[in-house]
CSV table of C-alpha atoms in Angstrom, one decimal:
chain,number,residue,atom,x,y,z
A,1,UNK,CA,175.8,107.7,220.3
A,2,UNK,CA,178.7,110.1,219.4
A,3,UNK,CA,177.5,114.0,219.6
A,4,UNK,CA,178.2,114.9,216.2
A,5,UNK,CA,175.6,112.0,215.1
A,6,UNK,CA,173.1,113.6,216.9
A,7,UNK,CA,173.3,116.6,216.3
A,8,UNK,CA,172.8,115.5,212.5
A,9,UNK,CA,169.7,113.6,213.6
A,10,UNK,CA,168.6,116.5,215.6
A,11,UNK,CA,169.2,118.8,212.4
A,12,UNK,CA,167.3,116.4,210.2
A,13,UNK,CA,164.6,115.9,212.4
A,14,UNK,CA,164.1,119.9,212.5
A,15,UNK,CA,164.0,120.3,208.8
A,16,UNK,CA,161.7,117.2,208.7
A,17,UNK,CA,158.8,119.0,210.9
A,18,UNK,CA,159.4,122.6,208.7
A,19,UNK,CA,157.8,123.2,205.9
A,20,UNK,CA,159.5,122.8,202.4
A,21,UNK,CA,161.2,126.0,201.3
A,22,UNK,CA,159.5,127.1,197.6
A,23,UNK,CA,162.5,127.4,195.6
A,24,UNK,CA,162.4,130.9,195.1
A,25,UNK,CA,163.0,131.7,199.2
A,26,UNK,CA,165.6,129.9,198.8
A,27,UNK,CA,167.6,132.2,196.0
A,28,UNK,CA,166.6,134.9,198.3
A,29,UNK,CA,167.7,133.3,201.1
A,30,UNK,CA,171.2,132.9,199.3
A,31,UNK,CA,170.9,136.7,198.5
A,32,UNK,CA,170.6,137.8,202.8
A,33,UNK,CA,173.4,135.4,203.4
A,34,UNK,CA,175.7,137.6,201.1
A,35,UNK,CA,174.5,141.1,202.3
A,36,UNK,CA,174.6,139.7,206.2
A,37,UNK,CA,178.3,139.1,205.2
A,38,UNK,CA,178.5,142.5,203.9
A,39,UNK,CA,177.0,144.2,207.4
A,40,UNK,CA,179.3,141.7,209.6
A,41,UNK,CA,182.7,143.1,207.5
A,42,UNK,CA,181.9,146.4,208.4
A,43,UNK,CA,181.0,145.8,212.3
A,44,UNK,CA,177.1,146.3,212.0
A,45,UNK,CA,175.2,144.3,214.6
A,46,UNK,CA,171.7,144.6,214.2
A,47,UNK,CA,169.9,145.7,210.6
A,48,UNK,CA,166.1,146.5,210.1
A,49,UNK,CA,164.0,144.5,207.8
A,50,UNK,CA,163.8,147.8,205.5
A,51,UNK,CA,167.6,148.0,205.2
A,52,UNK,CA,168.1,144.5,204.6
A,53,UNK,CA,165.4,144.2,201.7
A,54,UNK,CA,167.1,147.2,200.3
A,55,UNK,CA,170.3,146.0,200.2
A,56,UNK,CA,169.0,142.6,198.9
A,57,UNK,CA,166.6,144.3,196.1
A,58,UNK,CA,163.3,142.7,197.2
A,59,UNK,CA,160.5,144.5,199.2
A,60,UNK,CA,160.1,144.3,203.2
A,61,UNK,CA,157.0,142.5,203.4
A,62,UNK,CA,159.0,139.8,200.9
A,63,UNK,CA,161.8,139.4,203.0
A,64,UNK,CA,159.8,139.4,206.5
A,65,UNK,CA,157.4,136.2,204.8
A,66,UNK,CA,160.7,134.6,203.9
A,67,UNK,CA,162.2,135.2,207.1
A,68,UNK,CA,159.0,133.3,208.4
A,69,UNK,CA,160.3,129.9,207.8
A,70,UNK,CA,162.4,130.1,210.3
A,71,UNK,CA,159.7,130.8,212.9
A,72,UNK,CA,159.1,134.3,214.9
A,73,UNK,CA,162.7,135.6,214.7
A,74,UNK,CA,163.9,139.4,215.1
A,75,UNK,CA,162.9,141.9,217.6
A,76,UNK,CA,160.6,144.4,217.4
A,77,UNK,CA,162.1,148.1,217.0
A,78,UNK,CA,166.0,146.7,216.9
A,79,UNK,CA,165.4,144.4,213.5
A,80,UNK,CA,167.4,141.1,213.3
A,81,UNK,CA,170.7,139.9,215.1
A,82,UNK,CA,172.9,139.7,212.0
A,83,UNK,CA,175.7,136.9,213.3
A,84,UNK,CA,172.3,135.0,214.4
A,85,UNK,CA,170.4,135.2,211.2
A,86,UNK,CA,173.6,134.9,209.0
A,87,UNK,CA,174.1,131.5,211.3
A,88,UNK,CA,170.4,130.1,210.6
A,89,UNK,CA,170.3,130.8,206.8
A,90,UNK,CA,173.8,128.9,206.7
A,91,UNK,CA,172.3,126.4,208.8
A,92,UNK,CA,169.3,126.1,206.3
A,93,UNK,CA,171.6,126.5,203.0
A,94,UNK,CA,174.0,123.4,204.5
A,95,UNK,CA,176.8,125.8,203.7
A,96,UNK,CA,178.4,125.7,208.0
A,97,UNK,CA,181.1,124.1,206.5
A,98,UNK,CA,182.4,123.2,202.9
A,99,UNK,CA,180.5,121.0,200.5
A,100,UNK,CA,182.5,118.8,198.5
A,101,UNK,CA,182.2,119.7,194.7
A,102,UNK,CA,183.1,117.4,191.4
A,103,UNK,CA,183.3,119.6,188.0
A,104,UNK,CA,182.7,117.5,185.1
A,105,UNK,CA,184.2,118.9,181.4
A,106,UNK,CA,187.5,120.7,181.7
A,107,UNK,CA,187.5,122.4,178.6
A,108,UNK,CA,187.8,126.5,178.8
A,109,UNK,CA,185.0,127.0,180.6
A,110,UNK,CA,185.5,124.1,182.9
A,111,UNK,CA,189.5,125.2,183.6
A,112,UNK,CA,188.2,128.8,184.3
A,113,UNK,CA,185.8,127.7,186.6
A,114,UNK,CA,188.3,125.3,188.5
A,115,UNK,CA,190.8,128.6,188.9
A,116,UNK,CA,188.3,130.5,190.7
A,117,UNK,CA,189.1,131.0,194.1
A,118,UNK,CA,185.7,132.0,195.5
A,119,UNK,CA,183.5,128.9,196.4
A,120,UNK,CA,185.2,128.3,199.1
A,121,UNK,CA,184.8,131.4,201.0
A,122,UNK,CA,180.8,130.9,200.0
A,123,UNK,CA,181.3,127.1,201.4
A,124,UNK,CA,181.7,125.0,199.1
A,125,UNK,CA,185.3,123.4,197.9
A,126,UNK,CA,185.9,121.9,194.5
A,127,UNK,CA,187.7,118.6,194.9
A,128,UNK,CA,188.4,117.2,192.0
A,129,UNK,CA,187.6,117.5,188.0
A,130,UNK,CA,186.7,114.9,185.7
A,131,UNK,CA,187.2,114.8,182.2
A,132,UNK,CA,187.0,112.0,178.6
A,133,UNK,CA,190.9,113.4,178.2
A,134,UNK,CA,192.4,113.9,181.6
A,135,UNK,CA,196.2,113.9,180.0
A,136,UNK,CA,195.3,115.8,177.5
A,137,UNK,CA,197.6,119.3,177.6
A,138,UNK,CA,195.7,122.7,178.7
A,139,UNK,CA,195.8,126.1,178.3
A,140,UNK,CA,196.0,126.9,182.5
A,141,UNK,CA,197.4,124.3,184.9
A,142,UNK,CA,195.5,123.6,188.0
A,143,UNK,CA,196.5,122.2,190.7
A,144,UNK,CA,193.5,120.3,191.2
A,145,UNK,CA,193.6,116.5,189.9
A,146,UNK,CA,191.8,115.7,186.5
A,147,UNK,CA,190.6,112.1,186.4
A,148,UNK,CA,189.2,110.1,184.2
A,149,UNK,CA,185.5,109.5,183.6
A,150,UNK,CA,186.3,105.8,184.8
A,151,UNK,CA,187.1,107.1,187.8
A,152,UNK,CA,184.1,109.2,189.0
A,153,UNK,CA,182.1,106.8,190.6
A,154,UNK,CA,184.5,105.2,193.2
A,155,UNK,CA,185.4,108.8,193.7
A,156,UNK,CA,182.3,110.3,194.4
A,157,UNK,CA,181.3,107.6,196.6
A,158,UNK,CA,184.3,107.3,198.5
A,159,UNK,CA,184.4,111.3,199.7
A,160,UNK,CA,180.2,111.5,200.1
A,161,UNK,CA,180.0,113.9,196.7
A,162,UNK,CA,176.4,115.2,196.6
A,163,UNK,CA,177.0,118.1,194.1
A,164,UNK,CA,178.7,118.7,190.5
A,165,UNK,CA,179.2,121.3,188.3
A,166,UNK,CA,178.8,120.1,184.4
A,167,UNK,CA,180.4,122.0,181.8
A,168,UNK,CA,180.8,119.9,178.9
A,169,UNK,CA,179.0,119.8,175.2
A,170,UNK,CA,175.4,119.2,175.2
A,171,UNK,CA,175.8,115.9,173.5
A,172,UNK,CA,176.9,114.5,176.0
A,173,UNK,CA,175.2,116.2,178.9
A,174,UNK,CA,172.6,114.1,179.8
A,175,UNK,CA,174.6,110.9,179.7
A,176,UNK,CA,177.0,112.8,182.3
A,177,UNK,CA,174.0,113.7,184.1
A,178,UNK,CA,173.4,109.7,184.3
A,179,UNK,CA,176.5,109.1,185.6
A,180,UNK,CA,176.2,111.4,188.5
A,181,UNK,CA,172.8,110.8,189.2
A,182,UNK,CA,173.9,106.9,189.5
A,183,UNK,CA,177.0,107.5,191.6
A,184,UNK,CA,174.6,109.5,194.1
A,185,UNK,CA,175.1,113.3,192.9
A,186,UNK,CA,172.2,114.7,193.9
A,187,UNK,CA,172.6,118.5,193.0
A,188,UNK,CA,174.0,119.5,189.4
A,189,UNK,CA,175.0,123.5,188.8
A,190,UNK,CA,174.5,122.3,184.8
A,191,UNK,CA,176.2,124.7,182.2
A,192,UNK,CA,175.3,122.7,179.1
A,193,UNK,CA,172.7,124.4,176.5
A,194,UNK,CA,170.6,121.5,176.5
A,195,UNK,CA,167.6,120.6,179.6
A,196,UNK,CA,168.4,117.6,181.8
A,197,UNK,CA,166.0,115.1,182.6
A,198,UNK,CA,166.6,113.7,185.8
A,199,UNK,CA,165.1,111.5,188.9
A,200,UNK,CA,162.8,114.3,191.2
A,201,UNK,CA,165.2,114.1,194.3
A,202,UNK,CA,167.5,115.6,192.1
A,203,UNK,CA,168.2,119.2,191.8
A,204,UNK,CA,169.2,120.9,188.6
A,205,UNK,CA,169.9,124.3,188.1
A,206,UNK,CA,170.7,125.6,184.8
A,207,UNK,CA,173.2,128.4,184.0
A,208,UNK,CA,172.7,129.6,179.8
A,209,UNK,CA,175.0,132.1,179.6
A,210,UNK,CA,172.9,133.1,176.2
A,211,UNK,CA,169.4,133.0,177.6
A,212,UNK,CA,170.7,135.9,179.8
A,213,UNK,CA,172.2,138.0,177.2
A,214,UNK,CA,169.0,137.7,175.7
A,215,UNK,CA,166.9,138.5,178.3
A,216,UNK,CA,169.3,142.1,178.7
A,217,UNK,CA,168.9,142.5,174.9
A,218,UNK,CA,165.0,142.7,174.9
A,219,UNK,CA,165.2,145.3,178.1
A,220,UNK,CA,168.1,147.5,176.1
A,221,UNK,CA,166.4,147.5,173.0
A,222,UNK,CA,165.0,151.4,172.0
């Protein structure tokens, strides 16, 4: 058996014998990783538990019970290893290397999305972009490829896709969500105004760009 298979065997069998992860630890979790990355760009080694919960915004005893998850880890009076701990919650996250990302709905959201350059320093690489009208002329030129919604799943099976980003109207939102689900997406990032109902292995996290501004309107109000 090559070494690369089991090591992935090894790493499954791990997560297998540890408990699920609430989904909340996990935002968290995604929160360290980025301040981690902040101490290792300025040459810090070691941080506290204090100084890392304040720089993430949650309290110690919160960031120690999440830390937990990953067994006893830190040392007493130095705090945590930073390249260590930033390597275990990347290990956790599946973010070691870049994930292979589909965007479905290149409309003005969608081509704004697909110019950002910034997912793939975080680990994950847009691939390819889907869309009803692929030919149809745009504002921005990318050079990713826009295909057609005939193509998605020979594409997404072919290059082992588990993730897309939906950004198209929330008619047709769930019938994408179909699609995906179908082809073996098993995560959606979903920026459609409308709630997705799909199978329970599949994750869906919802981004409603209004919900927030209302949330920020009730806490400005006098």
């Amino acid at each position: 058996m090559p070494f690369y298979c089991f090591s992935a065997i090894l790493s499954r069998l791990k997560k297998a014998n540890r408990p699920a992860i609430p989904r909340k630890t996990v935002y968290r979790l995604s929160l360290y990783l980025r301040c981690l990355a902040r101490l290792k760009d300025n040459n810090i080694q070691t941080v506290s538990s204090e100084a890392l919960a304040k720089v993430a915004g949650v309290k110690p005893t919160q960031l120690r019970k999440d830390l937990t998850y990953f067994g006893q880890f830190g040392t007493r009076g130095l705090g945590y290893d930073v390249a260590a701990l930033s390597q275990m919650i990347s290990d956790e996250l599946g973010t070691t290397s870049l994930q292979p990302v589909i965007l479905v709905g290149v409309g003005n959201l969608g081509l704004a999305l697909l110019s950002y350059r910034g997912f793939e320093k975080e680990g994950f690489e847009i691939i390819a972009a889907f869309d009803i009208d692929p030919k149809r002329r745009r504002d921005k030129d990318v050079d990713l490829p826009i295909l057609g919604m005939d193509e998605l799943a020979d594409f997404v099976q072919s290059h082992h896709v588990k993730m897309a980003i939906v950004t198209v109207p929330a008619a047709v939102a769930q019938e994408v969500a179909n699609s995906l689900v179908q082809c073996g997406v098993m995560g959606i990032l979903n920026f459609a105004p409308i709630v997705l109902h799909v199978p329970e292995d599949v994750m869906v996290n919802n981004v409603n760009l209004a919900i927030e501004l209302e949330n920020l309107s009730y806490f400005i109000q006098q």
